[in-house]
Coordinates of C-alpha atoms and ligand atoms in Angstrom, one line a residue:
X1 CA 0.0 0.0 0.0
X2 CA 3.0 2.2 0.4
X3 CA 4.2 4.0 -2.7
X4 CA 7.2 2.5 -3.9
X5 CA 8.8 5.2 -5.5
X6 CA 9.0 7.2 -2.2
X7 CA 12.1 6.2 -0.4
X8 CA 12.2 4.6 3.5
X9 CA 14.0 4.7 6.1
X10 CA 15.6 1.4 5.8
X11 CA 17.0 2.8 1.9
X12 CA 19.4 5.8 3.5
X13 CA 21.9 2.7 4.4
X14 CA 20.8 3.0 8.5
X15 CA 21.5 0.5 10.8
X16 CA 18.7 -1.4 12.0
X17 CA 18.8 -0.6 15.5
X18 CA 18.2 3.1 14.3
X19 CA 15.2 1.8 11.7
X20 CA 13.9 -0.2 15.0
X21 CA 13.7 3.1 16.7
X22 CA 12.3 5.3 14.1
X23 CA 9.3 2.3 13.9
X24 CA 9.0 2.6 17.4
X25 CA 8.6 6.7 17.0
X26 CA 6.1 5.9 14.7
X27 CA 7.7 7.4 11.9
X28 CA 6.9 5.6 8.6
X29 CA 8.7 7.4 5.9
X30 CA 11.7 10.0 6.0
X31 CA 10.5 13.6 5.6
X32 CA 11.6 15.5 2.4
X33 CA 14.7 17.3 4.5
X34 CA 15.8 13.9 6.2
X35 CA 15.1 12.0 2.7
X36 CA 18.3 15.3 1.9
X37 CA 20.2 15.7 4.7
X38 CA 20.7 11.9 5.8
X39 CA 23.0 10.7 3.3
X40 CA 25.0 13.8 2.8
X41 CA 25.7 13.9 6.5
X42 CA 26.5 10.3 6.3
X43 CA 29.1 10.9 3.4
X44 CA 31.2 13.1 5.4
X45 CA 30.3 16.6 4.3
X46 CA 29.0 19.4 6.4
X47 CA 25.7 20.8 6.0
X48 CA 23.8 24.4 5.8
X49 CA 19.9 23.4 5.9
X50 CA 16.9 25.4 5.8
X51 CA 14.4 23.7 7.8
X52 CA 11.8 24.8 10.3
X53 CA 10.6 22.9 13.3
X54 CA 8.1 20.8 12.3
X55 CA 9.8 19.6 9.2
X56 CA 11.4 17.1 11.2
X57 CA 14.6 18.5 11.0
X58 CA 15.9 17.3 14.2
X59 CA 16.0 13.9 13.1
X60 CA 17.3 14.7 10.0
X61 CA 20.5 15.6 12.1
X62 CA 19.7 13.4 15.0
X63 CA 19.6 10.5 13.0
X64 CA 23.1 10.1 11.0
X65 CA 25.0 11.6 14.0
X66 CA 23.5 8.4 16.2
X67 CA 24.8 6.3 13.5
X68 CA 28.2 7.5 14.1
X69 CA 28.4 7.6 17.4
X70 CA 30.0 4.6 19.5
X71 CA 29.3 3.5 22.6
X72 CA 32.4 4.9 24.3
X73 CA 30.9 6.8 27.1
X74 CA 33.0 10.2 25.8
X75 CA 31.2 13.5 24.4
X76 CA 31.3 13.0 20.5
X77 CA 28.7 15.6 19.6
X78 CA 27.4 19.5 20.5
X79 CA 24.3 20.7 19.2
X80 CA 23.8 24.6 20.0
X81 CA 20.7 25.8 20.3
X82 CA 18.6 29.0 21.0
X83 CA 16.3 28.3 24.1
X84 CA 16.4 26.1 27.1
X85 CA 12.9 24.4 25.7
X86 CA 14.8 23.4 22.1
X87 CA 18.0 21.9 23.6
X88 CA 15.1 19.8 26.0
X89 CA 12.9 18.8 22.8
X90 CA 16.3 18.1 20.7
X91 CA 17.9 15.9 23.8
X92 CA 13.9 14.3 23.9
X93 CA 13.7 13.4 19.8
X94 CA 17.6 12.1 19.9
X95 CA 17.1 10.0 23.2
X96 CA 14.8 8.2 21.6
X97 CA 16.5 7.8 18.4
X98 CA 19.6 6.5 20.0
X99 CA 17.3 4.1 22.7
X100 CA 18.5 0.6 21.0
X101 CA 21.5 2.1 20.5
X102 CA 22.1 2.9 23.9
X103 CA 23.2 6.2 23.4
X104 CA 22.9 8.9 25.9
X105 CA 21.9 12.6 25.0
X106 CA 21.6 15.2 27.8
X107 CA 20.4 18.7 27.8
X108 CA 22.2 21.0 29.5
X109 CA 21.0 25.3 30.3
X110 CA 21.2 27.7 32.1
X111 CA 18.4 28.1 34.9
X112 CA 19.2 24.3 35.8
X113 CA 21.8 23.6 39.0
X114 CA 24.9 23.5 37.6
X115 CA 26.1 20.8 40.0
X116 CA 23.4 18.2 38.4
X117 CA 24.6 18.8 35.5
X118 CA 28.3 17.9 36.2
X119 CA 27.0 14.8 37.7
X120 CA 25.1 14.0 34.4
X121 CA 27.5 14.2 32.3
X122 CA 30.4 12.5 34.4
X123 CA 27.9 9.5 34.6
X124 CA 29.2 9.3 30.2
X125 CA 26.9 10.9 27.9
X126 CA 27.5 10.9 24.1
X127 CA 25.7 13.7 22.7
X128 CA 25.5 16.6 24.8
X129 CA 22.6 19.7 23.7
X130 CA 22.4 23.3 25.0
X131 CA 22.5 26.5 25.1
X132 CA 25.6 28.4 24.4
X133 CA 26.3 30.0 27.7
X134 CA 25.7 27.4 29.8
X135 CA 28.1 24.9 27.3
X136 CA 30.9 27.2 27.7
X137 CA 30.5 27.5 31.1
X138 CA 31.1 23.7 31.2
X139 CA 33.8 23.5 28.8
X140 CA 35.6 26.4 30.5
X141 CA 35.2 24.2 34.1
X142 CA 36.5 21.4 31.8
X143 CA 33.2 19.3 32.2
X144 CA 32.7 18.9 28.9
X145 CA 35.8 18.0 27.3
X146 CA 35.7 18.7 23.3
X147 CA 38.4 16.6 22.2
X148 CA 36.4 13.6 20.7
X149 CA 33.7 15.9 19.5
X150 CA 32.8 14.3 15.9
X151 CA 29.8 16.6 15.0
X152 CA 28.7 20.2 15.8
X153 CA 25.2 21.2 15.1
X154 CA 24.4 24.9 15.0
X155 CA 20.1 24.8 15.0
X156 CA 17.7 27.9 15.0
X157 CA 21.5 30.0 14.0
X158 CA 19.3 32.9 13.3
X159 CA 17.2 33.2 16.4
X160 CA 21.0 32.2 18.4
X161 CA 22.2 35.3 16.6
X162 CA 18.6 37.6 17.5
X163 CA 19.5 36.0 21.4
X164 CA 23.0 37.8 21.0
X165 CA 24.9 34.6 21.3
X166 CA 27.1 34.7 18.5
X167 CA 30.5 35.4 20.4
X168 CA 29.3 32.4 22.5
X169 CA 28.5 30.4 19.4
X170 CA 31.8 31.8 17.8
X171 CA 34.6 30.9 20.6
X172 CA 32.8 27.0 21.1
X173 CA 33.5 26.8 17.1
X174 CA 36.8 27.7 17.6
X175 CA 38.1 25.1 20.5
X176 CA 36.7 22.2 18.5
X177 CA 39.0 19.9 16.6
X178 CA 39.4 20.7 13.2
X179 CA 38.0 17.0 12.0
X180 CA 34.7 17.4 12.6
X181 CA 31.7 17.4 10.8
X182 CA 29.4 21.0 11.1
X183 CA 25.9 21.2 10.5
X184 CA 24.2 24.5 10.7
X185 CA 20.6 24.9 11.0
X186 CA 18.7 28.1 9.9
X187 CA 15.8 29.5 8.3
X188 CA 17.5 32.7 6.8
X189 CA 20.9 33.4 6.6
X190 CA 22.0 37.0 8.1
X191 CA 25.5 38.3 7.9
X192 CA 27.2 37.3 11.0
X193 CA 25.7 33.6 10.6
X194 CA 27.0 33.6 6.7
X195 CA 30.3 34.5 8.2
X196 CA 30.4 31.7 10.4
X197 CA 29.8 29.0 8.0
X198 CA 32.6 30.6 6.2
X199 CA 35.1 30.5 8.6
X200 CA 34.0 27.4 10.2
X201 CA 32.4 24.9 7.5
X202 CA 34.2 22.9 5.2
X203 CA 32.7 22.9 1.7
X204 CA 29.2 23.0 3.3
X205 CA 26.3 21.3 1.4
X206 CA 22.8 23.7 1.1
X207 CA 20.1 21.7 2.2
X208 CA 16.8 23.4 1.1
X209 CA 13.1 22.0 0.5
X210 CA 11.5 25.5 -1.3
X211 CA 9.5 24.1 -4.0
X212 CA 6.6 26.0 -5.6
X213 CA 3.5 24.5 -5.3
X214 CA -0.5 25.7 -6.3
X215 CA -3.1 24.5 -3.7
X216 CA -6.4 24.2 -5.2
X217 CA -8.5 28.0 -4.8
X218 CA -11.6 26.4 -3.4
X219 CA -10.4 25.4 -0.1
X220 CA -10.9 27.8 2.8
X221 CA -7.4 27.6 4.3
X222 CA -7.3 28.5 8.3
X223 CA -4.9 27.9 11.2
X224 CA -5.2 27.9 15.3
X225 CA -2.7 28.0 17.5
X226 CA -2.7 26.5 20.5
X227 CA -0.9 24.3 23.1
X228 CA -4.0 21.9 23.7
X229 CA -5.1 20.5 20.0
X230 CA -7.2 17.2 21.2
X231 CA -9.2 19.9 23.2
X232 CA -9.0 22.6 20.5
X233 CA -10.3 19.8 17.4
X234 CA -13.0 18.9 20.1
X235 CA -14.3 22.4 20.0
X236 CA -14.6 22.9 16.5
X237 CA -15.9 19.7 15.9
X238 CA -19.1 20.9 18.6
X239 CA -19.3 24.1 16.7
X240 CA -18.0 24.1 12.7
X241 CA -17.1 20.8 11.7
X242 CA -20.1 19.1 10.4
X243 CA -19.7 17.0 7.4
X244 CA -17.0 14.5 6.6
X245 CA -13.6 15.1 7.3
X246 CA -9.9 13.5 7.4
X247 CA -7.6 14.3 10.1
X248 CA -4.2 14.0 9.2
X249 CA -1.1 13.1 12.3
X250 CA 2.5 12.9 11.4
X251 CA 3.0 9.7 12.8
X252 CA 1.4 6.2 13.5
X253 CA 1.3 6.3 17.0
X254 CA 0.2 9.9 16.8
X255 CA -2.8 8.5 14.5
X256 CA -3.3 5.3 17.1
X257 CA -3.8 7.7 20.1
X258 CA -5.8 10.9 18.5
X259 CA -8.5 7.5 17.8
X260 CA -8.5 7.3 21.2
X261 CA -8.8 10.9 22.6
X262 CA -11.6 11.4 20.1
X263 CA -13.4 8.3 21.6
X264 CA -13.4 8.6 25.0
X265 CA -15.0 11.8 24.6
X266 CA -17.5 10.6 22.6
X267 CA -16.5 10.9 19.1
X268 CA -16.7 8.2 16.8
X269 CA -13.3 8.1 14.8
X270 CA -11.5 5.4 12.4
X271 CA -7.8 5.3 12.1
X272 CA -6.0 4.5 9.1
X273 CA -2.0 3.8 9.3
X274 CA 0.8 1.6 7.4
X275 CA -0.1 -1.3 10.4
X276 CA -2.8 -2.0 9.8
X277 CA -3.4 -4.8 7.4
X278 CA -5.0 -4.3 3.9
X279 CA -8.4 -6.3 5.3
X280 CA -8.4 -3.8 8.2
X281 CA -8.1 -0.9 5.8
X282 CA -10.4 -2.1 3.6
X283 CA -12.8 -2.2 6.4
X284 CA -11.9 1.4 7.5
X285 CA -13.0 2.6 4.3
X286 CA -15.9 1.1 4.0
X287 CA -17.4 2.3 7.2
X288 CA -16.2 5.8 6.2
X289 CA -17.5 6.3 2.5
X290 CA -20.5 4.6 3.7
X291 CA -20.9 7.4 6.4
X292 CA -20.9 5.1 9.5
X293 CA -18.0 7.4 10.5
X294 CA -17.5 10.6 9.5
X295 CA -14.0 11.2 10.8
X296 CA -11.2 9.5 9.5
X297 CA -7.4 10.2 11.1
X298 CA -4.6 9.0 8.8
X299 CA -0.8 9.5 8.3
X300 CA 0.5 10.8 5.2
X301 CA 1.4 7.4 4.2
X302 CA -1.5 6.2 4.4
X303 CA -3.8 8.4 2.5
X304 CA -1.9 8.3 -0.3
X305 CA -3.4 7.3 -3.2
X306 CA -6.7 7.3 -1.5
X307 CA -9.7 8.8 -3.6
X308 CA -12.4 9.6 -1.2
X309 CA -15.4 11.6 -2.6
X310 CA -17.2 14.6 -0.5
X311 CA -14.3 15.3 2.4
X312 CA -16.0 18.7 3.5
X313 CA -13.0 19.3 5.8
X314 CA -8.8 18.2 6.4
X315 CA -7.6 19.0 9.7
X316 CA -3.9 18.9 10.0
X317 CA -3.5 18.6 13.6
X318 CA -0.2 18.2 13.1
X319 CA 1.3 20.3 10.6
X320 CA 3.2 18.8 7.2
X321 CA 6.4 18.6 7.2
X322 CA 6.6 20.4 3.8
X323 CA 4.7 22.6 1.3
X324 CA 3.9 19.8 -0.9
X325 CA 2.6 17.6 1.8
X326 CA 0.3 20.6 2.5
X327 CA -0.9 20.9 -0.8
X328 CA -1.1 17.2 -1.2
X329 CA -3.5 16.8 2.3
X330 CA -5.8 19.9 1.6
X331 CA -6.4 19.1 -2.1
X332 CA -8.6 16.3 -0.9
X333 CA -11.8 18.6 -0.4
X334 CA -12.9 21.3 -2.6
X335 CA -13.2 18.9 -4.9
X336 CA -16.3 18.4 -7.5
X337 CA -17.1 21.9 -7.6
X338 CA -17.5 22.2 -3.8
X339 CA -16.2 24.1 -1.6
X340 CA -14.3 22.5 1.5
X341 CA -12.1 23.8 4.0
X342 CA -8.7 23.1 5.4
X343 CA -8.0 23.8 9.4
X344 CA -4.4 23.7 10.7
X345 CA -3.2 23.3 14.3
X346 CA 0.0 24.6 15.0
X347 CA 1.6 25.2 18.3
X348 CA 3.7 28.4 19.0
X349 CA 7.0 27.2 17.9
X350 CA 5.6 25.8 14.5
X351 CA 4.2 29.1 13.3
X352 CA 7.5 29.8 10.9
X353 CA 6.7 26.4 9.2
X354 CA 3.2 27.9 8.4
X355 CA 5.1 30.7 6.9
X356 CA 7.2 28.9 5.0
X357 CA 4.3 26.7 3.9
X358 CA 2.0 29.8 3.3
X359 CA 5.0 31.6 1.0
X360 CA 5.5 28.4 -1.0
X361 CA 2.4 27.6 -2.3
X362 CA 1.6 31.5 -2.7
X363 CA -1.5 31.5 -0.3
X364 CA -2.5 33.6 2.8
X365 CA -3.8 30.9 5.8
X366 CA -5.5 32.5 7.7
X367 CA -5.8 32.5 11.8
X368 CA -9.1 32.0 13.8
X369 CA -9.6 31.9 17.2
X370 CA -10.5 28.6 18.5
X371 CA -14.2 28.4 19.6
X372 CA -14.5 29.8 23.2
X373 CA -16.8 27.1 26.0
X374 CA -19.7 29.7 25.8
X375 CA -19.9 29.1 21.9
X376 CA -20.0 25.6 22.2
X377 CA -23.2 26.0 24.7
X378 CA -24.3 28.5 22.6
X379 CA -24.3 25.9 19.3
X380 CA -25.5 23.0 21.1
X381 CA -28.6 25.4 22.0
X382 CA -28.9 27.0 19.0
X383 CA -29.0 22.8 17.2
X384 CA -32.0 22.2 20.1
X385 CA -33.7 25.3 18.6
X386 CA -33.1 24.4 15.3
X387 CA -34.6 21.0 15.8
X388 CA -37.7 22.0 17.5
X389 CA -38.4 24.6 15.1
X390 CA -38.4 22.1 12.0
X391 CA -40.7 19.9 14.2
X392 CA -43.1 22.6 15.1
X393 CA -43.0 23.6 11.7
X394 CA -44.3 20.0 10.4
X395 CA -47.0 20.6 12.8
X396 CA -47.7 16.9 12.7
X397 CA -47.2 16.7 16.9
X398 CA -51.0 16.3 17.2
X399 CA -50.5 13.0 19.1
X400 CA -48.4 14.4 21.9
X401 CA -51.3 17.0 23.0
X402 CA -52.9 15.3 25.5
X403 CA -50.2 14.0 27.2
X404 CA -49.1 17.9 27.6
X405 CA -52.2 19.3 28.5
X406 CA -52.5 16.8 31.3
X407 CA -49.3 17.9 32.4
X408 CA -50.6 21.5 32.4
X409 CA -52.7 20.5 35.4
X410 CA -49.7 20.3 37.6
X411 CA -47.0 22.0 36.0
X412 CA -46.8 25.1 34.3
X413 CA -45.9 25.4 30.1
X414 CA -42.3 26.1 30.7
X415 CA -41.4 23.2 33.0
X416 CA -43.5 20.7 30.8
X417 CA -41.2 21.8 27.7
X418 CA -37.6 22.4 29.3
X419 CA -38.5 18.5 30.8
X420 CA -39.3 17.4 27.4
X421 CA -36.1 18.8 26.1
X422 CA -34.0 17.6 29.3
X423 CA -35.5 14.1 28.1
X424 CA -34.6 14.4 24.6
X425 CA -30.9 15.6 25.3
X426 CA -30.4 13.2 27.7
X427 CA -32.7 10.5 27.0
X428 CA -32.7 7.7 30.2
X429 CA -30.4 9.4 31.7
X430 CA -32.5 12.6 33.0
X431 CA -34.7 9.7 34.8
X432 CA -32.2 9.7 37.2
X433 CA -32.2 11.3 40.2
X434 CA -29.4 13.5 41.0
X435 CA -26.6 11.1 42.1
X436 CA -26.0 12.2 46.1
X437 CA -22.7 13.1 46.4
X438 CA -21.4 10.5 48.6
X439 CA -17.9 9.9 49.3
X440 CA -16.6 6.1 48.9
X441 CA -15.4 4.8 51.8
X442 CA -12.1 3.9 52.4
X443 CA -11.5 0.6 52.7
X444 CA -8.0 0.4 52.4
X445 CA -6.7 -0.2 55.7
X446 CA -9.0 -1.0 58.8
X447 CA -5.8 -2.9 60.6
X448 CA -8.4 -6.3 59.5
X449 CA -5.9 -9.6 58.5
X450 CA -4.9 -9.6 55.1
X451 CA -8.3 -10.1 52.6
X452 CA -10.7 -8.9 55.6
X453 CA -12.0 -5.6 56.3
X454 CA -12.8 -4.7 59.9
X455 CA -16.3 -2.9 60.4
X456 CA -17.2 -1.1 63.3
X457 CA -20.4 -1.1 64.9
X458 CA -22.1 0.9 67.3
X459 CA -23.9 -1.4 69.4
X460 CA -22.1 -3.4 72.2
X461 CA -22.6 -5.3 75.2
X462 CA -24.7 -2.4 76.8
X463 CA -27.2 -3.8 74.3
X464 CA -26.7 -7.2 75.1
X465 CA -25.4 -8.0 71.8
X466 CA -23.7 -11.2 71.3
X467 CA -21.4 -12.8 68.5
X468 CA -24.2 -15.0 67.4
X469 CA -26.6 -11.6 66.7
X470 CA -23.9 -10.8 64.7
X471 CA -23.4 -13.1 62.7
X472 CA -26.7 -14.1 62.3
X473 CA -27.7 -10.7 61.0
X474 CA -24.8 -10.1 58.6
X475 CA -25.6 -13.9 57.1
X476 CA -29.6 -13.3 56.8
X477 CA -29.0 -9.6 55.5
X478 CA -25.9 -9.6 53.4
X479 CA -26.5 -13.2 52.6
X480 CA -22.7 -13.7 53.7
X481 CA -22.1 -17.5 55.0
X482 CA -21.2 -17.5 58.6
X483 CA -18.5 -19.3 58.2
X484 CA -16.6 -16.6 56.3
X485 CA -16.9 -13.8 58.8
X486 CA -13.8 -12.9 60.7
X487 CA -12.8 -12.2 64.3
X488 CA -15.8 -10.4 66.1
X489 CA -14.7 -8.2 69.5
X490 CA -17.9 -6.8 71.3
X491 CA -17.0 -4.0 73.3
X492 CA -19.3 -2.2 75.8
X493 CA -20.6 0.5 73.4
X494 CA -19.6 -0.5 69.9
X495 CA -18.5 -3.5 67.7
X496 CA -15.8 -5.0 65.3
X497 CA -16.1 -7.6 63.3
X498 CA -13.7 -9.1 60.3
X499 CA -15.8 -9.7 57.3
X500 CA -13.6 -11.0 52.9
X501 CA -12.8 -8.2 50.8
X502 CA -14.8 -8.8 48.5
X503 CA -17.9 -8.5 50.1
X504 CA -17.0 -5.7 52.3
X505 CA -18.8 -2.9 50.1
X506 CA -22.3 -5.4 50.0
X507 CA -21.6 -6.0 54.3
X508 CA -21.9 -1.9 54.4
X509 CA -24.4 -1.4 52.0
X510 CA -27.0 -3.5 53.3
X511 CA -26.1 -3.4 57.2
X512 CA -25.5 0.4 57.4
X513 CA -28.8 2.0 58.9
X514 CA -30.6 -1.7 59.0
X515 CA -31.2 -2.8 62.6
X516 CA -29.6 -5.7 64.4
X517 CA -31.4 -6.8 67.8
X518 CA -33.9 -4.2 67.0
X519 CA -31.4 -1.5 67.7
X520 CA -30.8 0.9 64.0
X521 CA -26.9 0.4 63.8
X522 CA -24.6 2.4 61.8
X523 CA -21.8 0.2 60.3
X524 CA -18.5 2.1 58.9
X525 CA -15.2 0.9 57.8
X526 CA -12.9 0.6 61.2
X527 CA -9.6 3.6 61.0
X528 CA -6.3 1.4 61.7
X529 CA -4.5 3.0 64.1
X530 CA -1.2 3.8 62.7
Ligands
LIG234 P1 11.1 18.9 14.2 O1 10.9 19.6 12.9 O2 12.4 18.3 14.3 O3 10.8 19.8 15.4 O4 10.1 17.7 14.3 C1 8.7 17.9 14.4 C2 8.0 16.6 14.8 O5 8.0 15.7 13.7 C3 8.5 15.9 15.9 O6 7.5 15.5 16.8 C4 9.1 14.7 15.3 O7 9.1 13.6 16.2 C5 8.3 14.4 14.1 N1 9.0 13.7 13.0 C6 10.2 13.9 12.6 N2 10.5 13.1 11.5 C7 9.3 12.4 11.3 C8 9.0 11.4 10.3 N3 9.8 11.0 9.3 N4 7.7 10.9 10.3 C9 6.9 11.4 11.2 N5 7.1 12.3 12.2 C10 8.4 12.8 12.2

């Protein structure tokens, strides 16, 4: 089901190990920069790439640099970056590409103790990531030592250079050894930074993935921003989404749990990724053309090739890792002569990939607030009114009349409808009563032997009340055999007596409030002393 021509992981030469852990990520195919950077990278050279977050270019360093790397516990790479959050994110993405490799990467910033950090790393860490300050702060103290350093990446260079950090950036390039591999990361090229590659790259490579491409005109394009998307999709699936749509995630697992999110709050949702077998896709699609589902969440992989009729929306919630991606995903609404719309999630740090995106395919995206709690009442009400409108309009409620206007004896015309409404939202469910708040008792530790719970009873020997009144009234009323009830201790005002696990909840249930020896008893759950 995969296209052929496009290339996978396991073709950029990578050692299996590394393939295992990209499967694991849920990655399924390289994106266009890695597909680029990989093999250069692996053939020695240095590289200058143009790449956003969200393109995936931290594994498009991340990965070749774990291929080189042994498993001598000594610093072999330094990636610089811009912000404390990055170097975290960077030291995440290439932990878990270097997991079956066993290779440790740490982040290292200012803010953080210092003294931690000079633990960490003496405990042998391979690939160490950070801000500039704080790394030459630890190479000045000599805990990071740079003579086995095979690989320097520069990422974000432009933002490191708006921080101010270039002296920083500039006197780490200089201490390195000269045989070392440099890879700079940037998404324009300023001066000072152009200077840099000059003075410290060796016949650098240009990495770039700018291709023109022309998105179809009659698909709405908009994007949100925001650090919650499962909550933001949820929202505009109450309020605009309503018709057929395809959700696309970047990677399997990210397709395996959005299926979930969606369903435990209630929305029905199909996933469609490269594991799943071609019977299981068939049936996926199926359900979905046929309308039994009307949301479908797929990887890129996956949808290819697919030709679905009357999508009314694509959601990227998470945003392609290229232009043509983009074009690819949206162009499947708007099709037919109709018009469909495109929504994009992005969170804060993605929004130059939407520009980049938006400036290659020639086409303003345009931002929208996400819809606020108040409008999703607001829709859900206006959708009542709407339906009750269209059924009063039919006029054909004749049947219902007399029900109502014996109701009107007792109730006035508001309560009759807001009930009937209550009972139509809700249907069985507004039978019930308000659920009592009552708080579960704890029956965790009551100092019982192991499997009992000890219950305590507020009649005692004042009342006369012997083991055998007990037991008699737990067996009768809880229907518990006598034989299974524990040790019993009558006291002069109150009670304890053993009773299994498992029918401790029942014993309290029934017992609580009932009488034993005509006296109304209140049972509880005995309070180990500690
Ligand atoms: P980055 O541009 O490096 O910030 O990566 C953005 C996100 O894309 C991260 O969550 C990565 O884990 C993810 N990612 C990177 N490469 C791939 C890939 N080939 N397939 C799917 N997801 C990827």
């Amino acid at each position: 089901m995969t296209n052929n021509t496009k290339e996978m992981f396991g073709d950029l030469l990578l050692d299996k190990k590394i393939v295992t852990a990209l499967t694991e990520m849920g990655f399924e195919e390289p994106s266009p920069i890695q597909r680029e950077t990989i093999p250069i990278v692996l053939e020695g050279n240095d590289v200058i790439g143009q790449a956003q977050t969200g393109t995936g270019k931290t594994a498009a360093f991340g990965i070749p640099i774990v291929q080189n790397i042994t498993d001598h516990r000594h610093i072999q790479a330094l990636v610089m970056t811009p912000t404390r959050e990055l170097a975290i994110q960077v030291a995440e993405e290439i932990g878990k590409i270097g997991q079956t490799k066993r290779i440790k990467a740490l982040p290292v910033y200012g803010g953080q103790p210092i003294d931690r950090q000079i633990r960490s790393l003496r405990s042998g860490v391979q690939i160490v990531i950070g801000t500039p300050g704080r790394l030459l702060d630890h190479i000045r103290r000599a805990t990071i030592k740079l003579d086995n350093i095979k690989f320097l990446v520069v990422d974000e260079a432009d933002e490191m250079l708006d921080m101010g950090f270039v002296e920083d950036m500039e006197e780490i390039m200089k201490n390195l050894p000269a045989e070392r591999q440099t890879l700079l990361f940037s998404a324009t090229m300023p001066r000072p930074i152009l200077s840099l590659t000059k003075k410290y790259m060796k016949a650098p490579k240009l990495v770039a993935i700018h291709k023109e491409v022309v998105t179809a005109p009659s698909v709405d394009q908009f994007y949100y921003e925001t650090k919650d998307k499962v909550d933001g999709l949820c929202r505009l699936l109450d309020v605009e989404i309503n018709g057929k749509l395809i959700i696309f995630c970047r990677t399997k697992k990210g397709v395996d749990e959005l299926v979930i999110a969606l369903g435990t709050r209630g929305y029905l949702a199909e996933g469609l990724h490269g594991d799943l077998s071609q019977n299981q896709r068939d049936r996926v699609m199926k359900k979905f053309r046929a309308g039994r589902v009307d949301i479908l969440i797929a990887t890129d992989v996956a949808a290819r090739g697919l030709d679905i009729e009357n999508i009314t929306h694509v959601v990227n919630f998470d945003i392609p890792q290229d232009p043509e991606s983009y074009v690819h995903r949206i162009g499947r609404t708007g099709r037919a002569g109709n018009k469909g719309v495109a929504l994009t999630f992005i969170t804060p740090r993605e929004f130059r990939q939407l520009k980049l995106i938006e400036k290659a395919v020639n086409i303003k995206i345009i931002r929208r607030q996400l819809p606020t709690e108040a409008n999703v009442l607001e829709r859900q009400r206006e959708m009542i009114v709407s339906k009750l409108q269209s059924v009063l309009d039919q006029n054909n409620y004749n049947d219902y009349l007399p029900i109502i206007s014996s109701l009107l004896k007792d109730y006035n015309p508001e309560e009759v409808a807001a009930a009937a409404v209550k009972l139509m939202q809700e249907g069985n469910k507004a039978l019930e009563a308000p659920a009592e708040t009552t708080i579960a008792p704890d029956l965790g530790n009551t100092g019982a032997k192991p499997g009992m719970v000890r219950m305590f009873i507020n009649i005692g020997r004042s009342q006369k009340i012997t083991v055998k009144d007990i037991i008699q009234s737990i067996a009768i009323e809880a229907d518990v055999p006598g034989k299974d009830i524990g040790m019993i201790s009558i006291y002069d005002k109150f009670t304890f007596v053993e009773v299994p696990e498992e029918v401790a909840e029942k014993v309290l249930a029934v017992m609580h409030r009932n009488t034993i020896k005509g006296y109304k008893v209140n049972v509880e759950p005995a309070r180990a002393r500690d």
